[in-house]
Coordinates of N, CA, C and O and ligand atoms in Angstrom, one line a residue:
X14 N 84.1 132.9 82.8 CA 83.4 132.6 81.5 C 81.9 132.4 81.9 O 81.6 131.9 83.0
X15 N 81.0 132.8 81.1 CA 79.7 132.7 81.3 C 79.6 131.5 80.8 O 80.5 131.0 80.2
X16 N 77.8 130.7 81.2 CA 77.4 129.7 80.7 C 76.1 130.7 80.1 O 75.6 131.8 80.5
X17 N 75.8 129.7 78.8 CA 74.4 130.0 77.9 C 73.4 130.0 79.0 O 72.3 130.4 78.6
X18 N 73.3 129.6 80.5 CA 72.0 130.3 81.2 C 72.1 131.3 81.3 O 71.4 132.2 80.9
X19 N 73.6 131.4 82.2 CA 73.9 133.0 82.6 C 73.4 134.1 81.1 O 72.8 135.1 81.3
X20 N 73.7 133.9 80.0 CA 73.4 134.7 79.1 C 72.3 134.5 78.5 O 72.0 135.6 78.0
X21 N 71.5 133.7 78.3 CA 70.2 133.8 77.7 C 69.2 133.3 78.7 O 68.0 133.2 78.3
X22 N 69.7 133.0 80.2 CA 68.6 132.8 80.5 C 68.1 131.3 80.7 O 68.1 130.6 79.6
X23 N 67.9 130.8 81.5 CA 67.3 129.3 81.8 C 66.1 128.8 81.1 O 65.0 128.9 81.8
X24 N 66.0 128.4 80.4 CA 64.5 128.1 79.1 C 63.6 127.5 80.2 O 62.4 127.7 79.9
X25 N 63.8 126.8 81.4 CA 62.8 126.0 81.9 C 62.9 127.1 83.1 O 61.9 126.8 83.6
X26 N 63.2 127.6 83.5 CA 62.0 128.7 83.9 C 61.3 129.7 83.5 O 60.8 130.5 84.2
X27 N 61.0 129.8 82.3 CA 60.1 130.3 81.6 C 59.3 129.3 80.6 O 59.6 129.2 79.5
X28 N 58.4 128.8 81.1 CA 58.0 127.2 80.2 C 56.8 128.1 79.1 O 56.2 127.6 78.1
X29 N 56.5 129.3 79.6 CA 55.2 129.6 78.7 C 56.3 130.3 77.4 O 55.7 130.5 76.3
X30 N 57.1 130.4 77.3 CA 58.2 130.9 75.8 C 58.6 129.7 75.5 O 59.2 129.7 74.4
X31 N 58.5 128.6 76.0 CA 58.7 127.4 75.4 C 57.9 126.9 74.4 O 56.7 127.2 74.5
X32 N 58.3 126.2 73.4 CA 57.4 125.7 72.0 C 57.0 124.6 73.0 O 57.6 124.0 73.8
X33 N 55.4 124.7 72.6 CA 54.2 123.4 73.1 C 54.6 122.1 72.5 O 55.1 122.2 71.4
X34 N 54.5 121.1 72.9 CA 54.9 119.8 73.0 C 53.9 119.4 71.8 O 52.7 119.5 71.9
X35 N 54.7 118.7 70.5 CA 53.8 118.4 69.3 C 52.8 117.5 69.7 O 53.2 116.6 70.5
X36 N 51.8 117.4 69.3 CA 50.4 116.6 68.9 C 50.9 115.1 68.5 O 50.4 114.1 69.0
X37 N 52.3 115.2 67.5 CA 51.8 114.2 67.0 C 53.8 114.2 66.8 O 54.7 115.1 66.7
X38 N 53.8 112.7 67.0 CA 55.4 112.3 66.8 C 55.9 112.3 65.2 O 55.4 112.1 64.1
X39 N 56.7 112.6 65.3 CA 57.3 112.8 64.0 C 58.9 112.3 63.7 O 59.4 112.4 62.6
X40 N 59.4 111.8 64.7 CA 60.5 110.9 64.5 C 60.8 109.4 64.9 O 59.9 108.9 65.6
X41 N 61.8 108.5 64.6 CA 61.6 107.5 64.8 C 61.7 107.2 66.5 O 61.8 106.0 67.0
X42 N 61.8 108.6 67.3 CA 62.4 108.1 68.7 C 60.8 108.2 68.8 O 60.0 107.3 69.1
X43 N 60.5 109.7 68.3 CA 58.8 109.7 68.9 C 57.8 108.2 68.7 O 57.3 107.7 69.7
X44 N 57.6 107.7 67.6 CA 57.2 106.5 67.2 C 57.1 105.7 67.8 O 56.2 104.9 67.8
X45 N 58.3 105.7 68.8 CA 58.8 104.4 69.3 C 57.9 104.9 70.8 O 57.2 104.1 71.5
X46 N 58.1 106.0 71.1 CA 57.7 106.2 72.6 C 56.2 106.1 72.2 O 55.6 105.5 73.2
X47 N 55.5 106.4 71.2 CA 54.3 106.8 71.0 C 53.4 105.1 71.2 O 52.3 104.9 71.6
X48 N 54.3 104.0 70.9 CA 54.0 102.8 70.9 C 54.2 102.4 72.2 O 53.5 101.5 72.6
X49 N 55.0 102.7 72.9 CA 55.2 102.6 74.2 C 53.8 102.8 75.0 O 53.1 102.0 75.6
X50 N 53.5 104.5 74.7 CA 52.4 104.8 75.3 C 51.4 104.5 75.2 O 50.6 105.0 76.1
X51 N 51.0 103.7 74.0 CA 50.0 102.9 74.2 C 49.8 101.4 74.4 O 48.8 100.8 74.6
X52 N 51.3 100.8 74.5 CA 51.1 99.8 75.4 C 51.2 99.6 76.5 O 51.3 98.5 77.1
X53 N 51.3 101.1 77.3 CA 51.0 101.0 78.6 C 49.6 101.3 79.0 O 49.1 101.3 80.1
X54 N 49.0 101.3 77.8 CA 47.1 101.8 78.2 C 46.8 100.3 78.1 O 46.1 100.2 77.1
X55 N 47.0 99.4 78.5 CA 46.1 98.2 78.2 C 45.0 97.9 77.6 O 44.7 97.3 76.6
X56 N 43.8 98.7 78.8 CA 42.6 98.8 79.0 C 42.1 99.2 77.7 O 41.1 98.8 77.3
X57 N 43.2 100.5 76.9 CA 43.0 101.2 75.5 C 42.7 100.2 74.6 O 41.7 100.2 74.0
X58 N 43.7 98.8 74.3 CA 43.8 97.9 73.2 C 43.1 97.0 73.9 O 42.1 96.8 73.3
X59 N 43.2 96.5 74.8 CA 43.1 94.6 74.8 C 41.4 94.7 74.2 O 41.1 94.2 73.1
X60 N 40.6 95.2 75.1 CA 38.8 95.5 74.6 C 38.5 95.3 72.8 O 37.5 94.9 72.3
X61 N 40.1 96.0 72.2 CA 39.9 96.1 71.0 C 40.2 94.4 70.0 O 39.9 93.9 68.9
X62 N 40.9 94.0 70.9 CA 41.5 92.5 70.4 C 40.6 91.8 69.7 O 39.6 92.2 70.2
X63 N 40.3 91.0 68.7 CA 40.0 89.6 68.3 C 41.2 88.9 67.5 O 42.1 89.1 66.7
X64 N 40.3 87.4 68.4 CA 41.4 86.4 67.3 C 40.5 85.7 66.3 O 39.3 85.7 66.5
X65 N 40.9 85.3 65.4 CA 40.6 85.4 64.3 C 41.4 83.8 64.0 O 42.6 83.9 63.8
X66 N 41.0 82.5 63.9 CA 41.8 81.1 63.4 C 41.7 81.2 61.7 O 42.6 80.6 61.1
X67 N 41.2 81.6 61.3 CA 41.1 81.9 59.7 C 41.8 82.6 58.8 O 42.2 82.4 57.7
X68 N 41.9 83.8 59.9 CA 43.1 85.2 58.9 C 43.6 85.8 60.1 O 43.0 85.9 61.2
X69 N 44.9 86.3 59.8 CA 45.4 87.4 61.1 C 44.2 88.8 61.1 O 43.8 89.4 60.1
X70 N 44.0 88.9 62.0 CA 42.8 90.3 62.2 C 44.0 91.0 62.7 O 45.0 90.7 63.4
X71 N 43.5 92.5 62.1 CA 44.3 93.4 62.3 C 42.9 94.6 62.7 O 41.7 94.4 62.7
X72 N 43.7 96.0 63.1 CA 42.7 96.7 63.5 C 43.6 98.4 63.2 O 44.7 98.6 63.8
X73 N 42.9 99.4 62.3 CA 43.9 100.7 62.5 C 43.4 100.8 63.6 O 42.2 100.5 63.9
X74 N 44.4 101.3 64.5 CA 44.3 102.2 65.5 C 44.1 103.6 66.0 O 43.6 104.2 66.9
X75 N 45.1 104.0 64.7 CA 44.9 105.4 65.1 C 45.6 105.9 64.0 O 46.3 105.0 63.5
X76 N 45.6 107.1 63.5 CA 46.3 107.8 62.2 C 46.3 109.0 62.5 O 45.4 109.5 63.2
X77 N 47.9 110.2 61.7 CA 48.4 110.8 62.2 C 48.4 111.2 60.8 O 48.0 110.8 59.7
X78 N 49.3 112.4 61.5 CA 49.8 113.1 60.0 C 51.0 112.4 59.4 O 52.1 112.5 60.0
X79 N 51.1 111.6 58.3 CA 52.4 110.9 58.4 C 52.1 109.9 58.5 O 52.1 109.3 57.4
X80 N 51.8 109.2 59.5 CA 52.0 107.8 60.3 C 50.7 107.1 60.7 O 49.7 107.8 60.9
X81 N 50.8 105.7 60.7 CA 49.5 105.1 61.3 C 49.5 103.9 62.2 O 50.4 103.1 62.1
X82 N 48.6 103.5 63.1 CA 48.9 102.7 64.1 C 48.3 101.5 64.0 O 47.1 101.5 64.2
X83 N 49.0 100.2 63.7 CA 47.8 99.0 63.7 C 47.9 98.3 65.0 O 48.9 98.4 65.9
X84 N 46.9 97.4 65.2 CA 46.6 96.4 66.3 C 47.1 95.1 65.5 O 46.4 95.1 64.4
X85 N 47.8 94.2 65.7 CA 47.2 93.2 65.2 C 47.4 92.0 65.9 O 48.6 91.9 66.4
X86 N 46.2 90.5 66.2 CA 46.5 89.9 66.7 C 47.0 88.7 65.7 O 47.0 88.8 64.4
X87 N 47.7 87.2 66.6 CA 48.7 86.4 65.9 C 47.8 85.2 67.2 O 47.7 85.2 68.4
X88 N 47.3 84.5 66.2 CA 46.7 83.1 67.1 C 48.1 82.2 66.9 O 49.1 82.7 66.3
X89 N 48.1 80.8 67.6 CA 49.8 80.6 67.3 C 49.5 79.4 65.7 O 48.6 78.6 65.4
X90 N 50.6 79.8 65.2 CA 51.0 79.2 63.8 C 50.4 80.1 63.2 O 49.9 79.6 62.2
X91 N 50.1 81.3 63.3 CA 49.7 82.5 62.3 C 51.3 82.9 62.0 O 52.2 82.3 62.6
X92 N 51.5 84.0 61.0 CA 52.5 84.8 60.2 C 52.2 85.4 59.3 O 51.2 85.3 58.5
X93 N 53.6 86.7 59.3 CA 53.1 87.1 57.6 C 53.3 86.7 56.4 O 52.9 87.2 55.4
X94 N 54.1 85.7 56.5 CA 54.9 85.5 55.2 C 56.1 86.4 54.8 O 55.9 87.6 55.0
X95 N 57.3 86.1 54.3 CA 58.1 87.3 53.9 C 57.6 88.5 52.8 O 57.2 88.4 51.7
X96 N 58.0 89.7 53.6 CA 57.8 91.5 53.0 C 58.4 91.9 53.7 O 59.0 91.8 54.8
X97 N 58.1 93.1 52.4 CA 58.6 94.2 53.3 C 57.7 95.4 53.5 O 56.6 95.0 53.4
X98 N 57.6 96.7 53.6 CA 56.9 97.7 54.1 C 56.8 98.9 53.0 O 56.2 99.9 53.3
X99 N 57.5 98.6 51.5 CA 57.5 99.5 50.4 C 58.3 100.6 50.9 O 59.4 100.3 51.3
X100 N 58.1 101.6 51.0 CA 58.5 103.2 51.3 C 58.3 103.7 52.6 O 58.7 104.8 53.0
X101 N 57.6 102.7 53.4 CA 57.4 102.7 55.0 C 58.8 102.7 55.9 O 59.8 102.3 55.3
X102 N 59.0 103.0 57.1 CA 59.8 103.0 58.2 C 58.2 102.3 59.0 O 57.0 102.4 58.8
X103 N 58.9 101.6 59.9 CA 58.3 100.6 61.3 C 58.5 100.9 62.4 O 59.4 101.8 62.7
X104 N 57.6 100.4 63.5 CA 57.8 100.2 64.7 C 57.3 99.4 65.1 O 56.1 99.5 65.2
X105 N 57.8 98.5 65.7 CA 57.0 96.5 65.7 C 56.5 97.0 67.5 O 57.6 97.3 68.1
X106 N 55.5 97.1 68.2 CA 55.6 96.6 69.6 C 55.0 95.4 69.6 O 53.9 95.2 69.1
X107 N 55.9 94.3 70.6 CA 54.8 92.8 71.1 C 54.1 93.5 72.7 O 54.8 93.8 73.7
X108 N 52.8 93.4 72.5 CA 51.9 93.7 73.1 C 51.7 92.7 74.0 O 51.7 93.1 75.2
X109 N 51.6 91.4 73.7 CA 51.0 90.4 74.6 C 51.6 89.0 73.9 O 51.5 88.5 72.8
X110 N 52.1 88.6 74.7 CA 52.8 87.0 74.3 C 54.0 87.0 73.5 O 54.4 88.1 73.8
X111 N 54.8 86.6 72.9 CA 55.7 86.1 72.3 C 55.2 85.9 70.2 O 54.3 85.2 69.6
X112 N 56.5 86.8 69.6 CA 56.3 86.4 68.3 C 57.8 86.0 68.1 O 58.7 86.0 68.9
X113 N 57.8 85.6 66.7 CA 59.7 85.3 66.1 C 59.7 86.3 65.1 O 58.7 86.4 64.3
X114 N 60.8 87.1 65.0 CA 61.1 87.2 63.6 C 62.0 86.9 62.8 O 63.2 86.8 63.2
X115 N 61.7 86.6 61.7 CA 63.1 86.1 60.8 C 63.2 87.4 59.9 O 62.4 87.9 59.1
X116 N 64.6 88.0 60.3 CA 65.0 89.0 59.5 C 65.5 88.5 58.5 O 66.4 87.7 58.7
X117 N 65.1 88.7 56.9 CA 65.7 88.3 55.9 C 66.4 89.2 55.4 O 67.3 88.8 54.6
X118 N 66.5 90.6 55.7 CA 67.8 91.6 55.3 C 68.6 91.1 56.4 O 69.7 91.7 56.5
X119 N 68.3 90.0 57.5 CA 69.9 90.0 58.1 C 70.2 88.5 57.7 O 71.0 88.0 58.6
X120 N 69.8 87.7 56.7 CA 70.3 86.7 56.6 C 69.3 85.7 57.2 O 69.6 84.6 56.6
X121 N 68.5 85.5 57.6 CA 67.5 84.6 58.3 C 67.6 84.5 59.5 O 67.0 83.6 60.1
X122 N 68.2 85.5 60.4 CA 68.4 84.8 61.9 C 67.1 85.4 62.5 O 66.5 86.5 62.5
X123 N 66.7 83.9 63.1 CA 65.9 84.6 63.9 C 65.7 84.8 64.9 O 66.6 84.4 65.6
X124 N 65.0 85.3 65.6 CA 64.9 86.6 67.2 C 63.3 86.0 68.0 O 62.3 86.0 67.3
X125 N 63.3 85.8 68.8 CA 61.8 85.6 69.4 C 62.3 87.1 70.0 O 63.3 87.7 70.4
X126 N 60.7 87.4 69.7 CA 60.5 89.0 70.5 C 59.3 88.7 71.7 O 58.1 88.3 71.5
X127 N 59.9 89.0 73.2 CA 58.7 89.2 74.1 C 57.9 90.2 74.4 O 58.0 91.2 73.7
X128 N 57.0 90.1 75.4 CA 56.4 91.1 75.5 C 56.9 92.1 75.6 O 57.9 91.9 76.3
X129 N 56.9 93.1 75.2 CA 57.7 94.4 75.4 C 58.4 94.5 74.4 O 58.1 95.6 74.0
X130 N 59.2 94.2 73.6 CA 60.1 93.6 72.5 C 59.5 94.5 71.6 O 58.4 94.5 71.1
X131 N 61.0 95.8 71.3 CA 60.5 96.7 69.7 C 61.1 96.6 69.1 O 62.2 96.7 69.7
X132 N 61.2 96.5 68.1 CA 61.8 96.5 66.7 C 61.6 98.1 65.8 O 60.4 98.5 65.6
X133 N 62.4 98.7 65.5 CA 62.4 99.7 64.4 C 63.3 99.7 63.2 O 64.5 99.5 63.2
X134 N 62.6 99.9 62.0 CA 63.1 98.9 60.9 C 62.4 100.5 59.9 O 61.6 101.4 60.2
X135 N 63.3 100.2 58.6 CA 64.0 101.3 57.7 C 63.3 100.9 56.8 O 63.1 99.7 56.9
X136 N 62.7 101.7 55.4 CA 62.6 101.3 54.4 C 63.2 100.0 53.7 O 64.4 100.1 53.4
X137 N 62.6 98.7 53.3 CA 63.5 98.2 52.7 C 63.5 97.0 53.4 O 63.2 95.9 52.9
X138 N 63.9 97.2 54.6 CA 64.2 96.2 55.6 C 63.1 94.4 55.4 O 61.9 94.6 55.5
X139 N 63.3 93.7 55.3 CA 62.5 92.4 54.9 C 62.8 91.7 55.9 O 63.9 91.5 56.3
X140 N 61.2 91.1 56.5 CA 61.2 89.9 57.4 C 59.9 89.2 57.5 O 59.0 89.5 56.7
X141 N 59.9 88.3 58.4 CA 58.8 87.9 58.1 C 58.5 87.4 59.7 O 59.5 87.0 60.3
X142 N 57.1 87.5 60.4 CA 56.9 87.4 61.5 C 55.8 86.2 62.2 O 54.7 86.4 61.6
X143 N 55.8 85.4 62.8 CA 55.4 84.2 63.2 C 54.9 84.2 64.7 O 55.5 84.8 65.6
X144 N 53.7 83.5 64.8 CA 53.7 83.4 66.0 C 53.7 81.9 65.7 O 53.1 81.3 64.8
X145 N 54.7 81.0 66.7 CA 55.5 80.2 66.5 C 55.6 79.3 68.2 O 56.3 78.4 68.5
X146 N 54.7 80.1 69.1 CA 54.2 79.6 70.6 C 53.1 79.2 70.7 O 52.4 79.3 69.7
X147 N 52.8 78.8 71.4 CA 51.6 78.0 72.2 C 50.3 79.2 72.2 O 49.4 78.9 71.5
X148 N 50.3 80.4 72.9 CA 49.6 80.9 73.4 C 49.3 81.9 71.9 O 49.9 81.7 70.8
X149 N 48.3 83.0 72.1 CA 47.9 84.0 70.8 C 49.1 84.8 71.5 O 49.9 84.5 72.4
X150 N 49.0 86.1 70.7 CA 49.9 87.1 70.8 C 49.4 88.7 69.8 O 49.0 88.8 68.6
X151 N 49.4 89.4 70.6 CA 49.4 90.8 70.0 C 50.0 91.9 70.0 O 50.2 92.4 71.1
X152 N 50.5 92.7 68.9 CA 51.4 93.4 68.5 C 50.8 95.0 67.8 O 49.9 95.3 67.1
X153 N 51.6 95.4 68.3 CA 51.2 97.3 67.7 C 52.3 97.6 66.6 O 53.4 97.1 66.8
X154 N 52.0 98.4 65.1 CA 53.0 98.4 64.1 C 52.3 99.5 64.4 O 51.1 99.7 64.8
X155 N 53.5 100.6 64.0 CA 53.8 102.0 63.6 C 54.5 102.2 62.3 O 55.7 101.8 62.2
X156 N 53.9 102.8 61.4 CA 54.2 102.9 59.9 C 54.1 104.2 60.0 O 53.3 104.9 60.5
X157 N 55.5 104.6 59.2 CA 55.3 106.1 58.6 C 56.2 106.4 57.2 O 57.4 106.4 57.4
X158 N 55.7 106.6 56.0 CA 54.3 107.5 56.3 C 53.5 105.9 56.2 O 54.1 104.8 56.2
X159 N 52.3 106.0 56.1 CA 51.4 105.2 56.8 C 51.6 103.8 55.4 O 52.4 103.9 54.5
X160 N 51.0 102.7 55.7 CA 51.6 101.7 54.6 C 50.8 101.6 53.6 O 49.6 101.6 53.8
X161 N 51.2 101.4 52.5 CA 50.6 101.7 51.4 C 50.8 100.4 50.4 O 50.0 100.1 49.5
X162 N 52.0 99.7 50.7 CA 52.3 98.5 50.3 C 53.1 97.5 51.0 O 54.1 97.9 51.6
X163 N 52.8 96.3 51.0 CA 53.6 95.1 51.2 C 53.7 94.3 50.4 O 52.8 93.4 50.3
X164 N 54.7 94.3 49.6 CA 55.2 93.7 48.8 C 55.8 92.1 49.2 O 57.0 92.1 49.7
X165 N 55.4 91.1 49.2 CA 55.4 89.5 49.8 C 56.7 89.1 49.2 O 56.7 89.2 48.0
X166 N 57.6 88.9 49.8 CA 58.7 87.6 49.1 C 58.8 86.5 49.1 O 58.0 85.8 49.8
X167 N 59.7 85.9 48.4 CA 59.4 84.3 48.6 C 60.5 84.3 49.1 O 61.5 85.1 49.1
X168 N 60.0 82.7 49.8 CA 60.7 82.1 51.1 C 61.9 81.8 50.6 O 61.9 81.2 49.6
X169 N 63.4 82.1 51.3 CA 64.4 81.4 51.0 C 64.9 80.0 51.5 O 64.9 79.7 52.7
X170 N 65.3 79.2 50.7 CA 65.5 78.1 51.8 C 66.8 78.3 52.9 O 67.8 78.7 52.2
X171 N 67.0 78.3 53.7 CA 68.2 78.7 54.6 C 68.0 77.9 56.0 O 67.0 78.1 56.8
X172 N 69.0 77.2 56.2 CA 69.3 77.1 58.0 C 68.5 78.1 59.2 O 69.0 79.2 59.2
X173 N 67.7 77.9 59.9 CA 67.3 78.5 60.5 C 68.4 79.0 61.2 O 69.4 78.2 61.2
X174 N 68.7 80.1 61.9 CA 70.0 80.8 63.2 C 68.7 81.5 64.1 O 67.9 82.3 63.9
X175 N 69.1 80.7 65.1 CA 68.6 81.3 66.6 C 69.2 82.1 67.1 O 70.5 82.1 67.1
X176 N 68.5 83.2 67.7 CA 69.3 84.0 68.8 C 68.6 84.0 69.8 O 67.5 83.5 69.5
X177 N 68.8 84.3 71.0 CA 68.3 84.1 72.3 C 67.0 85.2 72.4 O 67.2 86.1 71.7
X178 N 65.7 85.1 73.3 CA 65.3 85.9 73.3 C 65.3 87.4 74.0 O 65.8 87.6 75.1
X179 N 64.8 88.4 73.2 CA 65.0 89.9 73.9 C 64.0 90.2 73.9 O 63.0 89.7 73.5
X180 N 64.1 91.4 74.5 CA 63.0 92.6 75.1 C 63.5 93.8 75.7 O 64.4 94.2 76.5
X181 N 62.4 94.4 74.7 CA 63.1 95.8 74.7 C 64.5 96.5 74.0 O 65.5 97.2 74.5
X182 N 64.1 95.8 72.3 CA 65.2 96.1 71.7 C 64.9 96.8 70.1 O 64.0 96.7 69.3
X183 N 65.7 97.2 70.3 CA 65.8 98.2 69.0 C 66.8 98.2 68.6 O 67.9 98.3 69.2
X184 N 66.3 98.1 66.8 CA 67.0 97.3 65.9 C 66.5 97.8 64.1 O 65.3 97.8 63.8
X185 N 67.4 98.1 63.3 CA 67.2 98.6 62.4 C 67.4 97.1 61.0 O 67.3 97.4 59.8
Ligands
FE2_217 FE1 56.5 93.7 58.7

Protein backbone atom coordinates (compact mmCIF):
# COMPACT_ATOMS: atom_id res chain seq x y z
CA UNK A 1 0.00 0.00 0.00
CA UNK A 2 1.21 3.34 -0.80
CA UNK A 3 1.43 6.32 1.66
CA UNK A 4 0.06 9.97 0.41
CA UNK A 5 4.04 10.91 0.10
CA UNK A 6 4.73 8.04 -1.99
CA UNK A 7 1.79 9.35 -4.22
CA UNK A 8 1.65 13.02 -4.06
CA UNK A 9 4.89 13.65 -3.04
CA UNK A 10 6.36 15.12 0.33
CA UNK A 11 4.87 18.92 0.54
CA UNK A 12 8.06 19.89 2.70
CA UNK A 13 10.35 19.23 0.17
CA UNK A 14 9.07 21.44 -2.06
CA UNK A 15 8.40 24.52 0.36
CA UNK A 16 8.28 27.13 -2.63
CA UNK A 17 4.51 25.16 -3.75
CA UNK A 18 3.71 25.69 -0.30
CA UNK A 19 1.05 28.45 0.62
CA UNK A 20 3.14 31.49 2.46
CA UNK A 21 2.61 31.69 6.06
CA UNK A 22 -0.42 34.32 6.69
CA UNK A 23 0.44 38.02 7.71
CA UNK A 24 -2.00 37.92 10.06
CA UNK A 25 -3.69 35.22 12.56
CA UNK A 26 -6.95 34.40 12.03
CA UNK A 27 -7.85 31.79 14.58
CA UNK A 28 -8.22 31.52 18.15
CA UNK A 29 -4.91 29.18 18.22
CA UNK A 30 -3.23 31.99 16.04
CA UNK A 31 -4.30 34.72 18.63
CA UNK A 32 -3.11 32.97 21.25
CA UNK A 33 0.39 32.36 19.74
CA UNK A 34 0.28 35.90 18.35
CA UNK A 35 0.09 37.08 22.11
CA UNK A 36 2.68 34.79 22.96
CA UNK A 37 4.87 36.47 20.53
CA UNK A 38 4.74 39.49 21.71
CA UNK A 39 5.24 38.70 25.16
CA UNK A 40 8.27 37.30 24.35
CA UNK A 41 9.49 40.82 22.84
CA UNK A 42 9.65 42.52 26.13
CA UNK A 43 11.82 45.22 25.00
CA UNK A 44 8.63 45.68 22.27
CA UNK A 45 5.98 46.51 25.29
CA UNK A 46 7.60 47.30 28.61
CA UNK A 47 9.13 51.00 26.90
CA UNK A 48 5.39 51.30 26.05
CA UNK A 49 4.06 50.86 29.81
CA UNK A 50 2.53 53.63 32.01
CA UNK A 51 0.87 53.43 35.25
CA UNK A 52 -1.58 55.55 35.71
CA UNK A 53 -3.13 55.68 39.92
CA UNK A 54 -6.19 57.53 38.53
CA UNK A 55 -7.55 55.32 35.63
CA UNK A 56 -6.28 51.89 34.18
CA UNK A 57 -4.09 53.23 31.04
CA UNK A 58 -4.47 51.11 28.34
CA UNK A 59 -2.54 51.42 24.97
CA UNK A 60 -3.69 49.76 21.13
CA UNK A 61 -1.02 47.98 20.15
CA UNK A 62 -1.50 46.87 17.08
CA UNK A 63 -4.58 46.14 14.68
CA UNK A 64 -5.23 43.56 12.16
CA UNK A 65 -7.70 42.59 9.84
CA UNK A 66 -10.24 41.34 12.21
CA UNK A 67 -8.57 41.75 15.48
CA UNK A 68 -6.77 44.14 17.73
CA UNK A 69 -4.08 44.21 20.35
CA UNK A 70 -4.28 46.22 23.72
CA UNK A 71 -1.51 46.83 26.33
CA UNK A 72 -2.97 47.53 29.43
CA UNK A 73 -1.46 48.33 32.75
CA UNK A 74 -3.30 47.42 36.43
CA UNK A 75 -1.52 49.50 39.39
CA UNK A 76 -2.75 47.18 42.50
CA UNK A 77 -6.46 47.73 43.56
CA UNK A 78 -7.14 48.66 39.90
CA UNK A 79 -10.06 46.44 37.91
CA UNK A 80 -12.55 46.37 35.44
CA UNK A 81 -15.62 45.96 36.97
CA UNK A 82 -17.93 43.23 35.59
CA UNK A 83 -18.35 42.89 31.43
CA UNK A 84 -18.32 41.45 28.97
CA UNK A 85 -16.72 41.86 25.33
CA UNK A 86 -20.25 42.32 23.23
CA UNK A 87 -19.64 40.23 19.91
CA UNK A 88 -15.76 39.96 20.66
CA UNK A 89 -13.80 36.58 21.28
CA UNK A 90 -10.48 37.31 23.73
CA UNK A 91 -7.21 36.60 24.52
CA UNK A 92 -6.16 37.67 28.08
CA UNK A 93 -2.06 37.49 28.34
CA UNK A 94 -0.60 38.52 32.08
CA UNK A 95 2.48 40.23 30.88
CA UNK A 96 4.00 41.15 34.17
CA UNK A 97 2.87 40.47 37.69
CA UNK A 98 -0.16 38.79 38.89
CA UNK A 99 -4.07 39.70 38.16
CA UNK A 100 -7.44 37.68 39.54
CA UNK A 101 -10.20 36.89 37.60
CA UNK A 102 -13.65 36.39 38.68
CA UNK A 103 -15.41 34.47 36.09
CA UNK A 104 -19.04 35.39 36.31
CA UNK A 105 -20.24 32.96 33.41
CA UNK A 106 -18.59 30.40 35.82
CA UNK A 107 -20.24 31.32 38.90
CA UNK A 108 -17.71 33.69 40.65
CA UNK A 109 -14.77 31.47 41.11
CA UNK A 110 -11.97 33.05 41.13
CA UNK A 111 -8.47 32.29 39.45
CA UNK A 112 -5.22 34.44 40.15
CA UNK A 113 -3.52 34.46 36.74
CA UNK A 114 0.52 34.69 36.73
CA UNK A 115 2.82 35.85 34.60
CA UNK A 116 2.32 33.97 31.56
CA UNK A 117 -1.27 33.00 32.42
CA UNK A 118 -3.80 33.08 29.15
CA UNK A 119 -7.12 33.04 29.18
CA UNK A 120 -9.28 32.61 25.86
CA UNK A 121 -12.85 33.49 26.24
CA UNK A 122 -15.95 33.34 23.65
CA UNK A 123 -18.51 35.81 22.94
CA UNK A 124 -20.58 36.33 25.86
CA UNK A 125 -18.25 35.09 28.39
CA UNK A 126 -18.46 37.69 31.60
CA UNK A 127 -15.76 38.54 34.18
CA UNK A 128 -14.29 40.89 35.80
CA UNK A 129 -10.46 41.37 36.36
CA UNK A 130 -8.50 42.82 39.45
CA UNK A 131 -5.25 43.54 40.26
CA UNK A 132 -5.77 42.42 43.83
CA UNK A 133 -1.52 42.24 44.74
CA UNK A 134 0.97 44.34 46.03
CA UNK A 135 2.96 45.01 42.93
CA UNK A 136 1.44 46.87 39.31
CA UNK A 137 0.84 44.33 36.61
CA UNK A 138 0.45 44.23 32.87
CA UNK A 139 -1.54 42.42 30.50
CA UNK A 140 -2.05 42.02 26.51
CA UNK A 141 -5.96 41.51 25.30
CA UNK A 142 -6.49 40.19 21.89
CA UNK A 143 -10.08 40.99 20.58
CA UNK A 144 -11.51 39.81 17.48
CA UNK A 145 -13.15 41.16 15.64
CA UNK A 146 -11.63 44.14 17.34
CA UNK A 147 -13.95 45.56 20.51
CA UNK A 148 -16.52 47.64 19.95
CA UNK A 149 -18.30 47.22 23.19
CA UNK A 150 -18.19 46.50 26.86
CA UNK A 151 -21.14 46.27 28.18
CA UNK A 152 -20.53 46.69 32.43
CA UNK A 153 -22.58 44.34 34.79
CA UNK A 154 -23.44 44.69 38.09
CA UNK A 155 -21.80 43.02 40.78
CA UNK A 156 -23.32 39.92 42.19
CA UNK A 157 -23.25 39.36 45.74
CA UNK A 158 -21.76 35.77 46.02
CA UNK A 159 -19.07 33.81 48.21
CA UNK A 160 -15.96 34.44 46.78
CA UNK A 161 -14.41 30.47 45.45
CA UNK A 162 -10.69 30.40 45.20
CA UNK A 163 -8.86 28.26 42.96
CA UNK A 164 -5.23 27.85 43.20
CA UNK A 165 -3.05 29.79 40.96
CA UNK A 166 -2.09 28.94 37.19
CA UNK A 167 -0.09 29.71 34.32
CA UNK A 168 -0.31 29.01 31.15
CA UNK A 169 -3.91 28.17 30.84
CA UNK A 170 -6.47 28.18 28.52
CA UNK A 171 -9.85 28.44 29.17
CA UNK A 172 -13.06 29.24 27.50
FE1 LIG B 1 -12.52 41.46 29.79
Amino acid sequence: MNSDVEIAGDPLAIPHLMPPAPAHPSTVAGFAGLARAIAADRAGWTRLVRYDATTRWYHRLRTGPGYEVWLLSWVPGQGSGPHDHGPSSGVLTVLQGELTEIAETSGGVRQRLAEGAQRVFAPGYAHEIVNDSLAPAVSLHVYSPGLTEMPMHRRASRPAVRTPAVRNVTAG
